[in-house]
CSV table of C-alpha atoms in Angstrom, one decimal:
chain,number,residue,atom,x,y,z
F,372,UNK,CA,-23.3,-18.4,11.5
F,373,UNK,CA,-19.9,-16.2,11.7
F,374,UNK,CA,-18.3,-19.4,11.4
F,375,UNK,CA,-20.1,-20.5,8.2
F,376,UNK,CA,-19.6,-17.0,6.2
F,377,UNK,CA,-15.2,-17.2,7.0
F,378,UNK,CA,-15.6,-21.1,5.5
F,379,UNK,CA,-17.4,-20.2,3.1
F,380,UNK,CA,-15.2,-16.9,2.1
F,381,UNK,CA,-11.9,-19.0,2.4
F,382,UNK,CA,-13.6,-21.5,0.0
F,383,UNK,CA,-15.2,-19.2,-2.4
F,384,UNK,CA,-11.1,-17.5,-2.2
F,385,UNK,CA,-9.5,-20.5,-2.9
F,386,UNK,CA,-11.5,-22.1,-6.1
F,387,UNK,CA,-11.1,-17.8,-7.3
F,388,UNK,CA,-7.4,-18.1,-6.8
F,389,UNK,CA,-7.0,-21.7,-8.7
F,390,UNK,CA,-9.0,-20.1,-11.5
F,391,UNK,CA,-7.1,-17.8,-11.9
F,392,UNK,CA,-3.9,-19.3,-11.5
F,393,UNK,CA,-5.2,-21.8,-14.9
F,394,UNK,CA,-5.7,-18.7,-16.2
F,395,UNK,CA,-2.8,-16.6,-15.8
F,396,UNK,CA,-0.2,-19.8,-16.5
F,397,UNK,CA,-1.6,-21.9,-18.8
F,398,UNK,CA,-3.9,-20.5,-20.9
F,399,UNK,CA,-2.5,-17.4,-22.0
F,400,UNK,CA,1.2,-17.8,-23.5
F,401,UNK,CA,1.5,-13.9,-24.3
F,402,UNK,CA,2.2,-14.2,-27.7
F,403,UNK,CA,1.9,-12.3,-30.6
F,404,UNK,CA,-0.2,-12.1,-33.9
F,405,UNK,CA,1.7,-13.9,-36.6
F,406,UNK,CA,1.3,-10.5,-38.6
F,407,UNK,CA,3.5,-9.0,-36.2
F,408,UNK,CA,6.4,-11.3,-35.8
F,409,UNK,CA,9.3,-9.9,-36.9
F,410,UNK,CA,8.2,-6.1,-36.7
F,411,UNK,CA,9.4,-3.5,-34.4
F,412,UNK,CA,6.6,-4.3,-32.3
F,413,UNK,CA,7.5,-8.1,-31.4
F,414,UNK,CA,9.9,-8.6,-28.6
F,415,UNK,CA,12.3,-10.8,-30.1
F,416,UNK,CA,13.6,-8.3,-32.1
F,417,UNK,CA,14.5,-6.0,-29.1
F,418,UNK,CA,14.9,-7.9,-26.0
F,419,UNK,CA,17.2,-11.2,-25.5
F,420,UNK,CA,16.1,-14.9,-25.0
F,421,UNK,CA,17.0,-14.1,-21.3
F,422,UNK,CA,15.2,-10.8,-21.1
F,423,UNK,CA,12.1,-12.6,-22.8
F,424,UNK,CA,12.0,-15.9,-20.3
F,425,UNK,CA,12.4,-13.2,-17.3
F,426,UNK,CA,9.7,-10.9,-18.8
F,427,UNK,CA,7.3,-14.0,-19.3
F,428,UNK,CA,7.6,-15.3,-15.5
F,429,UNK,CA,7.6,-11.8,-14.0
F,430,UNK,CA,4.5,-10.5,-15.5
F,431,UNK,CA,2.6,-13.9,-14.7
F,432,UNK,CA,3.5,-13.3,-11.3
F,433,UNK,CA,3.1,-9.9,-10.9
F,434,UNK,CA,-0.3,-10.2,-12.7
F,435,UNK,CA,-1.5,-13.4,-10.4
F,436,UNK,CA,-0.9,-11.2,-7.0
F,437,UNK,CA,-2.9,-8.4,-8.7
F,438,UNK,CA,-5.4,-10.6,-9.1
F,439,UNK,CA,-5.7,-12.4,-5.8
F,440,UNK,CA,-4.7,-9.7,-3.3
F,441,UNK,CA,-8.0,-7.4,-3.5
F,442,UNK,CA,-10.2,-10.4,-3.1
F,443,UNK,CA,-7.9,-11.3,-0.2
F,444,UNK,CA,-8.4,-7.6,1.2
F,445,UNK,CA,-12.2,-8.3,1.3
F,446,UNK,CA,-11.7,-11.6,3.2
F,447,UNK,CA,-9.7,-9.6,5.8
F,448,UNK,CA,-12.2,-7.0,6.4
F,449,UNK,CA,-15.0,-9.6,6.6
F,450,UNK,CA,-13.2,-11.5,9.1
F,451,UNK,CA,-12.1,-8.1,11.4
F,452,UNK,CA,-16.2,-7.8,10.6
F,453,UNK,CA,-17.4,-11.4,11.9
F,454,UNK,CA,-14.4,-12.0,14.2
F,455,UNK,CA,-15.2,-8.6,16.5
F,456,UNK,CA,-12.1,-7.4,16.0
F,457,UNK,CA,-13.8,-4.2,14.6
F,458,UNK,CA,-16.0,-4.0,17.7
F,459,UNK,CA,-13.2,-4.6,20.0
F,460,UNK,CA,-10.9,-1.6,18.6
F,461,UNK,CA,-13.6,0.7,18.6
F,462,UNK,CA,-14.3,-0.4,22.3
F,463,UNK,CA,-11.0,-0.2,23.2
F,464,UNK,CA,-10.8,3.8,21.2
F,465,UNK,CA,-13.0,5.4,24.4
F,466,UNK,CA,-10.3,6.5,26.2
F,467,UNK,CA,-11.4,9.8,25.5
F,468,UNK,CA,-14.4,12.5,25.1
F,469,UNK,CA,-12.5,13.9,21.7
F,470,UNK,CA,-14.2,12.3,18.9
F,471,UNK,CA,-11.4,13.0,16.6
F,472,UNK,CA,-8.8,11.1,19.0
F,473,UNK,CA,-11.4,8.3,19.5
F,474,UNK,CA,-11.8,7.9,15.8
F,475,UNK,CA,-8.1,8.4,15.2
F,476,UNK,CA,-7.5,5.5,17.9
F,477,UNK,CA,-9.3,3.2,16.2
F,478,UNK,CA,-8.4,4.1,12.6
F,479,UNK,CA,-4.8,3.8,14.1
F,480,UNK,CA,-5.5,0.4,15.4
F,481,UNK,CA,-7.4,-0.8,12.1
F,482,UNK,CA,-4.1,0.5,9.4
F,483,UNK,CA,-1.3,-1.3,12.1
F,484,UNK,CA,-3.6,-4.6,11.5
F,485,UNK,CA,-3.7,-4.4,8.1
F,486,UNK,CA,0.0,-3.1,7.9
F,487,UNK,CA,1.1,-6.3,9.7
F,488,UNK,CA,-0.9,-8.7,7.4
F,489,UNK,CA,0.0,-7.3,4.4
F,490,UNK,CA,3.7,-6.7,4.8
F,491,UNK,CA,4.7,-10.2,4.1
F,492,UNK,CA,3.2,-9.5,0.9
F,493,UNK,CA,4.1,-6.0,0.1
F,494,UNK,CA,8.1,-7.5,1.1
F,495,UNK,CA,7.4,-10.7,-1.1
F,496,UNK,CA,6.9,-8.0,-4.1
F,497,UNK,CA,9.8,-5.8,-3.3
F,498,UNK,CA,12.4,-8.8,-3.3
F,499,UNK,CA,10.1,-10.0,-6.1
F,500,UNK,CA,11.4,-6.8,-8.3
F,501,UNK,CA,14.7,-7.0,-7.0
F,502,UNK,CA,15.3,-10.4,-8.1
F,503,UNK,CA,14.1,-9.7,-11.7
F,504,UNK,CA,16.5,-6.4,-11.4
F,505,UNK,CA,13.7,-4.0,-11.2
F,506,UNK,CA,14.2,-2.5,-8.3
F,507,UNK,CA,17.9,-1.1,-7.1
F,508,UNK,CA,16.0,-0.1,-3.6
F,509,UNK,CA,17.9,-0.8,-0.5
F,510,UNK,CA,16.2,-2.4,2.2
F,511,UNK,CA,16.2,1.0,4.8
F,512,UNK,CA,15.0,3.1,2.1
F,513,UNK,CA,12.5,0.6,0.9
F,514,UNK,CA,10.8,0.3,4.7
F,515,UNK,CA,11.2,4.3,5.0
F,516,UNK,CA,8.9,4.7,2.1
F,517,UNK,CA,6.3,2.0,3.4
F,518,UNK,CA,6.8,4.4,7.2
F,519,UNK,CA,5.7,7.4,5.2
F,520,UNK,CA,3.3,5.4,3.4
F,521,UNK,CA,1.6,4.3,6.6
F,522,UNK,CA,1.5,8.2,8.0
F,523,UNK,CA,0.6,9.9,5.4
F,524,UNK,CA,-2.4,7.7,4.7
F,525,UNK,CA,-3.2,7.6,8.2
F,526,UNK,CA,-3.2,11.7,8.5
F,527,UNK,CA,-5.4,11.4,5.3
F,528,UNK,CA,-8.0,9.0,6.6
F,529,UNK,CA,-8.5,10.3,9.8
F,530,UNK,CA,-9.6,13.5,8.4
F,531,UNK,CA,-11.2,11.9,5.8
F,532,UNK,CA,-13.5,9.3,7.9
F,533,UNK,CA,-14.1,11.6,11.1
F,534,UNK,CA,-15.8,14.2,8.5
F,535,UNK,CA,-17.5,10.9,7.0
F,536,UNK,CA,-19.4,9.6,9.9
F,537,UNK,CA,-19.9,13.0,11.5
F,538,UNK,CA,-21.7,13.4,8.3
F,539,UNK,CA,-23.3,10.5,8.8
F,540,UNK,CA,-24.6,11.0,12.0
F,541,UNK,CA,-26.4,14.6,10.9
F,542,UNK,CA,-28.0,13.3,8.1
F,543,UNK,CA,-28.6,9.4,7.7
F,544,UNK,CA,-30.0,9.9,4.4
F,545,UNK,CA,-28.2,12.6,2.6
F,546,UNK,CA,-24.6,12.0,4.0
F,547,UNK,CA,-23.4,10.9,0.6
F,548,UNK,CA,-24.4,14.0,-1.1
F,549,UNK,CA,-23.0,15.8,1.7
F,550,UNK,CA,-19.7,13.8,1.3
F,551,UNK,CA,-19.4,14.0,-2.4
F,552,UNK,CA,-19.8,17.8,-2.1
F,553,UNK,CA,-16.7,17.7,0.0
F,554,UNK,CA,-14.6,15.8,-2.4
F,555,UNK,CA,-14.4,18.3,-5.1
F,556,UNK,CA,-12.2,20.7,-2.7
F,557,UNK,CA,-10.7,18.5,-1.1
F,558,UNK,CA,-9.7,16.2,-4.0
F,559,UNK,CA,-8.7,18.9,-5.9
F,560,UNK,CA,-6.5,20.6,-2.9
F,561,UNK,CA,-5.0,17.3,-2.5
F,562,UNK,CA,-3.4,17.0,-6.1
F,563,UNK,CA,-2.2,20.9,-5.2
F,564,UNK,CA,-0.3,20.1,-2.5
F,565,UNK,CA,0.9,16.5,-4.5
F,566,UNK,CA,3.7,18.0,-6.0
F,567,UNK,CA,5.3,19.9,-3.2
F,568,UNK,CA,4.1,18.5,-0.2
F,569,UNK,CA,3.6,14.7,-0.6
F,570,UNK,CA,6.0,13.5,-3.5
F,571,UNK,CA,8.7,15.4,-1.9
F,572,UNK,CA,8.6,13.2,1.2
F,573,UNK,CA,9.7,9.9,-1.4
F,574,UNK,CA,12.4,11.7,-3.7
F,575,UNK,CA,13.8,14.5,-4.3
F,576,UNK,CA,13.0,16.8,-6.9
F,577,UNK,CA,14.7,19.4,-8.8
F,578,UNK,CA,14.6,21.2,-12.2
F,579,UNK,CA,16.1,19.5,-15.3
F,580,UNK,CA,19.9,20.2,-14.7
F,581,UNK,CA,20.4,19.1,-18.7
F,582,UNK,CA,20.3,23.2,-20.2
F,583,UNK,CA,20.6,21.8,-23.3
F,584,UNK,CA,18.1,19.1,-23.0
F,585,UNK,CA,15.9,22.3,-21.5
F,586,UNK,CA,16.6,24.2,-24.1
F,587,UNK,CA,15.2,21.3,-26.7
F,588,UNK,CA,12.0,21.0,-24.2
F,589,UNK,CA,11.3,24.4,-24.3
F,590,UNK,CA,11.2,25.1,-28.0
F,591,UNK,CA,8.9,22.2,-28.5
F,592,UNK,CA,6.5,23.8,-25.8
F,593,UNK,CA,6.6,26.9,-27.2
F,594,UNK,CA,5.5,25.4,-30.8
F,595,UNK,CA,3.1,23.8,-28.9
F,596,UNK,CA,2.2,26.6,-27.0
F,597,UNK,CA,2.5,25.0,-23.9
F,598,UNK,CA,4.2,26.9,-20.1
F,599,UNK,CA,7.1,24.8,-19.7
F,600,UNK,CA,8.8,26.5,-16.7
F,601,UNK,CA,7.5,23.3,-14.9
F,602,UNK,CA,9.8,20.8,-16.2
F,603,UNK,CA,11.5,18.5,-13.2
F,604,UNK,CA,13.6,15.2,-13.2
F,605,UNK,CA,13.7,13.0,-10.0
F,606,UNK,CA,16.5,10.9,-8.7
F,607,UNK,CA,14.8,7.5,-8.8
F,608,UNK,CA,18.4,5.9,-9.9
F,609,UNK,CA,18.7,4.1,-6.3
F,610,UNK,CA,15.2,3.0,-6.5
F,611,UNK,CA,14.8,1.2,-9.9
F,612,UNK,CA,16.0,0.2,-13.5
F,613,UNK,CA,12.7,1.5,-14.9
F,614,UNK,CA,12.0,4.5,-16.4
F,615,UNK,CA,9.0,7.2,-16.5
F,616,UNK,CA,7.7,10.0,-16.8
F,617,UNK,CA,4.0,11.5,-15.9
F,618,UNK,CA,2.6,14.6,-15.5
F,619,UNK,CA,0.9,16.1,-11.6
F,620,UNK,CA,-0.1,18.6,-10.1
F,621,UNK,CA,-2.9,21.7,-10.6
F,622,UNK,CA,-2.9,25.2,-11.2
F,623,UNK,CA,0.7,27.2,-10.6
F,624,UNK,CA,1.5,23.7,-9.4
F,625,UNK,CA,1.3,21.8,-12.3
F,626,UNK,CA,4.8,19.8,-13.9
F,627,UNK,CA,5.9,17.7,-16.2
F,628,UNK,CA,8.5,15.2,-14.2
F,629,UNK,CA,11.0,13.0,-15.8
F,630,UNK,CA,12.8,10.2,-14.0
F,631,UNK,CA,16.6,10.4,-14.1
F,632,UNK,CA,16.7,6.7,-15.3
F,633,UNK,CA,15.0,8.1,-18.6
F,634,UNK,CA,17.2,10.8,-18.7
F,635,UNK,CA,20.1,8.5,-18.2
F,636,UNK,CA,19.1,5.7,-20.5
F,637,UNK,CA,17.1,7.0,-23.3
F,638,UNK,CA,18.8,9.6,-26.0
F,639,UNK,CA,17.6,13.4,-26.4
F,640,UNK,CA,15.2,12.3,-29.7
F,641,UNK,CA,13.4,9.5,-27.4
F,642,UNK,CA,13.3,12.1,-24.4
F,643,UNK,CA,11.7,14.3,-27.0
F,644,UNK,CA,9.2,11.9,-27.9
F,645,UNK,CA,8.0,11.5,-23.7
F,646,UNK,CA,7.8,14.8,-23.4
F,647,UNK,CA,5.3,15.4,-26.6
F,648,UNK,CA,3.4,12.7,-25.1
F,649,UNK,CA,3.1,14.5,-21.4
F,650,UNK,CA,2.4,17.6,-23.6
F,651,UNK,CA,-0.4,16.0,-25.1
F,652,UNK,CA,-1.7,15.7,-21.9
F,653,UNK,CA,-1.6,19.0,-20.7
F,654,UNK,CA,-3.1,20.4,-24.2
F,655,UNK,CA,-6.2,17.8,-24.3
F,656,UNK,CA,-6.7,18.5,-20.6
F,657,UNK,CA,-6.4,15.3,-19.6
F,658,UNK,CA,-5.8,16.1,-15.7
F,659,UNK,CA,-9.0,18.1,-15.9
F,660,UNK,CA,-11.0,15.9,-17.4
F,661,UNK,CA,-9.8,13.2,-15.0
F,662,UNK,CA,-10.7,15.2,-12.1
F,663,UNK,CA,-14.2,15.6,-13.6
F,664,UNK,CA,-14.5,11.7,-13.7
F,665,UNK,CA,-13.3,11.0,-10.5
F,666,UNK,CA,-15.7,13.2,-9.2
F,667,UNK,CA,-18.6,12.0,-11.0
F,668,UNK,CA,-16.9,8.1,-9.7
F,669,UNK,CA,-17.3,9.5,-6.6
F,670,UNK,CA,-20.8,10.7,-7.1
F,671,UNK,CA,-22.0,7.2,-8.5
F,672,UNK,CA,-19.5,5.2,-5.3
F,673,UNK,CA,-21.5,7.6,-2.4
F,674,UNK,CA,-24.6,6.7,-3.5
F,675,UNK,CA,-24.4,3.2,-4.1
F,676,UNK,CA,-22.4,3.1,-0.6
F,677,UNK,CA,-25.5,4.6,1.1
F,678,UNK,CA,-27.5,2.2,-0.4
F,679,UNK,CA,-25.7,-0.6,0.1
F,680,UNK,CA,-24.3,-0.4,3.8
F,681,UNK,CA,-27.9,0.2,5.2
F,682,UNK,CA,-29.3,-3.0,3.4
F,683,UNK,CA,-26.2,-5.4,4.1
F,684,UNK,CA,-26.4,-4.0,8.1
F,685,UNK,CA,-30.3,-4.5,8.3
F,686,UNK,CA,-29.8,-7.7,6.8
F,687,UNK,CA,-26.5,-9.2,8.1
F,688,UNK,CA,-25.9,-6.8,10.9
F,689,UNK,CA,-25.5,-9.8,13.6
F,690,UNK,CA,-23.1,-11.9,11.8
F,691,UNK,CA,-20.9,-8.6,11.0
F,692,UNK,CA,-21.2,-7.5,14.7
F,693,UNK,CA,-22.6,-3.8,13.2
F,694,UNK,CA,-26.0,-2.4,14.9
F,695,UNK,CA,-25.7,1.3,13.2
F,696,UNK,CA,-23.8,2.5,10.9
F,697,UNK,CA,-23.2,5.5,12.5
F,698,UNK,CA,-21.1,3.1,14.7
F,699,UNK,CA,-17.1,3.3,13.5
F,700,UNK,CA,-16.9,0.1,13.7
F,701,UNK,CA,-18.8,-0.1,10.4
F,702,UNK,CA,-16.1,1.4,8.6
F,703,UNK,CA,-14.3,-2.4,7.3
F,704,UNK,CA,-18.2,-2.9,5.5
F,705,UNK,CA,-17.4,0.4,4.2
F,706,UNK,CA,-14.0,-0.1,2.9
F,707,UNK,CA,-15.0,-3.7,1.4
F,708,UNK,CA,-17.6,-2.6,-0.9
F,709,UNK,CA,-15.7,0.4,-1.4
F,710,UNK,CA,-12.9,-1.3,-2.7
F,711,UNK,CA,-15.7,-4.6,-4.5
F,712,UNK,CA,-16.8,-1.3,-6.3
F,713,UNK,CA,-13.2,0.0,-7.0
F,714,UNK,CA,-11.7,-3.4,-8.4
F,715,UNK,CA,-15.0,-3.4,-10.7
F,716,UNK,CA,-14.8,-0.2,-11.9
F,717,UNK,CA,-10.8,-0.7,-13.2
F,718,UNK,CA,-12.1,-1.6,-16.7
F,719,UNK,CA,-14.3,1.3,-17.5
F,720,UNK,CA,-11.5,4.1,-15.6
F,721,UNK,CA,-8.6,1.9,-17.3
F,722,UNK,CA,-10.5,1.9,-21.1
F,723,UNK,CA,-11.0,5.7,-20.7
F,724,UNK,CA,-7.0,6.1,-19.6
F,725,UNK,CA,-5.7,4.1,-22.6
F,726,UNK,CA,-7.8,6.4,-25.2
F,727,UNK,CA,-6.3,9.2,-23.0
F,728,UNK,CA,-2.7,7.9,-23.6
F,729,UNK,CA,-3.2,7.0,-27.4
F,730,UNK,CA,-4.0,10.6,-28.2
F,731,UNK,CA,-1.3,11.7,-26.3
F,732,UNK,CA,1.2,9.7,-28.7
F,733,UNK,CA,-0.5,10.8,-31.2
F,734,UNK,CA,0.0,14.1,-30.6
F,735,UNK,CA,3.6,13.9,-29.6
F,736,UNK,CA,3.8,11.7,-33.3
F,737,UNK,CA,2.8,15.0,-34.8
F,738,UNK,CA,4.8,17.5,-33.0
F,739,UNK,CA,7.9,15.6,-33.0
F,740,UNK,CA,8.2,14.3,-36.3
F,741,UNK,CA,10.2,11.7,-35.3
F,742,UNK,CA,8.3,7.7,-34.8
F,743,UNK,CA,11.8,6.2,-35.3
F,744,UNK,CA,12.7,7.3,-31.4
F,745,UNK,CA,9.2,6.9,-30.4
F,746,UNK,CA,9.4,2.8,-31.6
F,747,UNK,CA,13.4,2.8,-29.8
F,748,UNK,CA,12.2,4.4,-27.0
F,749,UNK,CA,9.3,2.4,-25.9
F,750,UNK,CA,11.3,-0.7,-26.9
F,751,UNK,CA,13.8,0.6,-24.6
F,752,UNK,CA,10.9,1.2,-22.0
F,753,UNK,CA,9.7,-1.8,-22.3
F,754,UNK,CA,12.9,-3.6,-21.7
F,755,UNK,CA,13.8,-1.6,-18.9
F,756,UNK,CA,10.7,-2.9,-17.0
F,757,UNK,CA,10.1,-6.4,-18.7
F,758,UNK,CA,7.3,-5.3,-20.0
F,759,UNK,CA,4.5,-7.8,-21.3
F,760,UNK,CA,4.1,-6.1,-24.4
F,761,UNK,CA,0.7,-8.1,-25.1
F,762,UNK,CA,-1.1,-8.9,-21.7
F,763,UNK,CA,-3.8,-11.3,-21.3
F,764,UNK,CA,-7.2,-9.6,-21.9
F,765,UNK,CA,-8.4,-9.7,-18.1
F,766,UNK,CA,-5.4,-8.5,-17.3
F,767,UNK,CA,-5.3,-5.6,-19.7
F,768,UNK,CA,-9.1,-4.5,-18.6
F,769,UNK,CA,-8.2,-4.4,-15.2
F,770,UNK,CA,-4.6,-3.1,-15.3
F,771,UNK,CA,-3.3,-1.5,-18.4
F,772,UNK,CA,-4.1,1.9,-18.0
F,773,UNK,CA,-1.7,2.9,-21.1
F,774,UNK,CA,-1.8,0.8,-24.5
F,775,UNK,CA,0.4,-2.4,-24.1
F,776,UNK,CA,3.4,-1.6,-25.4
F,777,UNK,CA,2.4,-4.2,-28.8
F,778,UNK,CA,-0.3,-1.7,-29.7
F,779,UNK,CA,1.8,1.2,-29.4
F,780,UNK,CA,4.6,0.0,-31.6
F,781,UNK,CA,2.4,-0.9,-33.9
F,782,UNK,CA,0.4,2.5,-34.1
F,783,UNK,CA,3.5,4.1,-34.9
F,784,UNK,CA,4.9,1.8,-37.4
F,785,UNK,CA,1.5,2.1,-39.1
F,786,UNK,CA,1.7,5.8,-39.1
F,787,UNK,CA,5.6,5.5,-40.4
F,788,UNK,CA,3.9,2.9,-43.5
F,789,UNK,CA,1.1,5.3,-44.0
F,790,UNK,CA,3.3,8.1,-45.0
């Protein structure tokens, strides 16, 4: 029967990955309204014949791998599932009466497995970028930052899961509330720390060395009313071409960081514009507001997770070699719907992010004054990255979480007509 569900997953994966292969090359040829062509917002009037071509092939590819590796994820954990695998490591964890070491052993065991399956992939992407000129990363530093990667999620998890299951084993039928109740601190103290703990471990980060640049920042915070003590750049120059900027942290903690690549490549009236856009973020209380619906995500995720494991391991509990699900070894089942339930929800988080991001240009639009740098600068931005300034729709659902760059041209150029 084991052997029946892994054909039938590899079967059910392959006709999903030739679907979407038809669809990603050859029935959507990313181009643009025939309004549009020749305005501002149409790439051939800010990126080369070169730049486009490169720009076309890389977001098809970059958008097929999107697209197949979470589906492949959830054929790897149902075959550590059906295979024993998941069993076997949880067997071979009792090598001691510590239930935190036990758990760690195994969760140790589990993230080298799928470490070593997935880095073919994860190096495949990183020459993939530096082939298009994305990414200026070296090879050291690039497998340094997947080492911390690997740690930092590990510390993370353990602490995460062993509070999990010993939740689960005091309360089978209210663990998830239980859980969920733990999140809000623990979420919250974990975008504290983000900025001074974590990110430092990646880059380093210091405040914006440009005083006269600061000077510009601060006066259009102050007519915005907005702290802006917490303004940091980041050396990301010997990482990539790109350029960014975002906004993290909570509390005392809370900053505004701009790449040095921005800084570097974009002039003070398009660095302007950013930054009226990040300050539209902090004024609408967008980080706030997307604490309060990741919690309520994570509400909605517990609870169908405790419905769901209990029914799939009464039901197929042979086949995935689970008898309890206070067992460990449950955890793949856990992580698979967890992430089934993730991939599905991308839509609804990523519609909620792009109204998000639209008000935030539209507030920097009206404090800056300025939509001539805002259209330069996001042409710029989206040259840097070879942007696909008008995605597919599937692929805008499920991984634009800002407006493609077509729609946010245009916005501006509107407001510009309007006036």
């Amino acid at each position: 029967m084991a052997k029946k569900w892994g054909i039938r997953g590899l079967v059910a994966f392959g006709i999903y990955v030739l679907i979407m292969y038809v669809y990603l090359f050859h029935l959507n040829n990313g181009g643009i309204p025939d309004s549009l062509k020749g305005s501002p917002s149409d790439p051939e009037t800010f990126m080369t014949d070169q730049e486009l071509l490169l720009s076309g092939e890389y977001s098809k590819i970059r958008n097929f791998l999107f697209f197949i590796l979470t589906p492949f994820e959830w054929l790897l954990y149902l075959f550590i599932l059906i295979s024993g695998l998941s069993y076997l490591f949880e067997k071979w964890s009792n090598v001691t009466k510590w239930k935190i070491m036990h758990n760690a052993t195994y969760l140790f065991l589990l993230s080298l497995l799928t470490f070593i399956v997935f880095f073919p992939i994860d190096y495949f992407r990183y020459t993939l970028s530096k082939g298009y000129g994305i990414s200026t990363q070296e090879f050291p530093s690039w497998m340094r930052d997947n080492i911390i990667d690997f740690w930092v999620n590990f510390v993370i998890t353990v602490i995460v899961i062993s509070v999990l299951y010993w939740l689960i084993k005091k309360s089978t039928k209210k663990w998830w509330f239980y859980a969920w109740l733990l999140t809000i601190p623990f979420s919250i103290f974990l975008m504290y720390i983000q900025p001074v703990i974590i990110d430092p471990l990646y880059n380093e980060f210091y405040p914006l060395k440009d005083k006269e640049l600061e000077e510009k920042i601060l006066l259009l915070a102050e007519e915005a009313n907005i702290p802006a003590e917490h303004v940091f750049e980041v050396n990301m120059a010997d990482k990539t071409n790109a350029m960014n900027a975002y906004v993290t942290g909570v509390g005392d903690n809370s900053r505004i960081v701009l790449w040095d690549t921005t800084l570097n490549r974009l002039s003070d009236e398009e660095i302007l514009f950013i930054m009226g856009h990040e300050m539209g973020h902090y004024v609408e209380k967008h980080i706030y507001i997307g604490i309060f619906g990741y919690i309520l995500m994570m509400f909605v995720g517990l609870w169908l997770l405790s419905k769901l494991m209990p029914w799939f391991i009464r039901k197929y509990g042979k086949i995935l070699k689970i008898e309890s699900l206070q067992q460990i070894h449950s955890l793949p089942l856990l992580l698979l719907i967890s992430s089934f339930l993730l991939f599905f929800s991308n839509p609804l988080y990523n519609t909620v992010s792009r109204y998000q991001e639209a008000r935030a240009d539209q507030f920097a639009i009206e404090i800056v004054e300025n939509p001539e740098a805002a259209i330069s600068g996001f042409q710029k931005l989206a040259k840097a990255g070879l942007s696909e300034v008008n995605p597919p729709t599937l692929v805008k659902w499920f991984r634009y979480t800002h407006p493609p760059m077509l729609e946010r041209i245009n916005t501006i150029e509107e407001t510009i007509n309007n006036k």
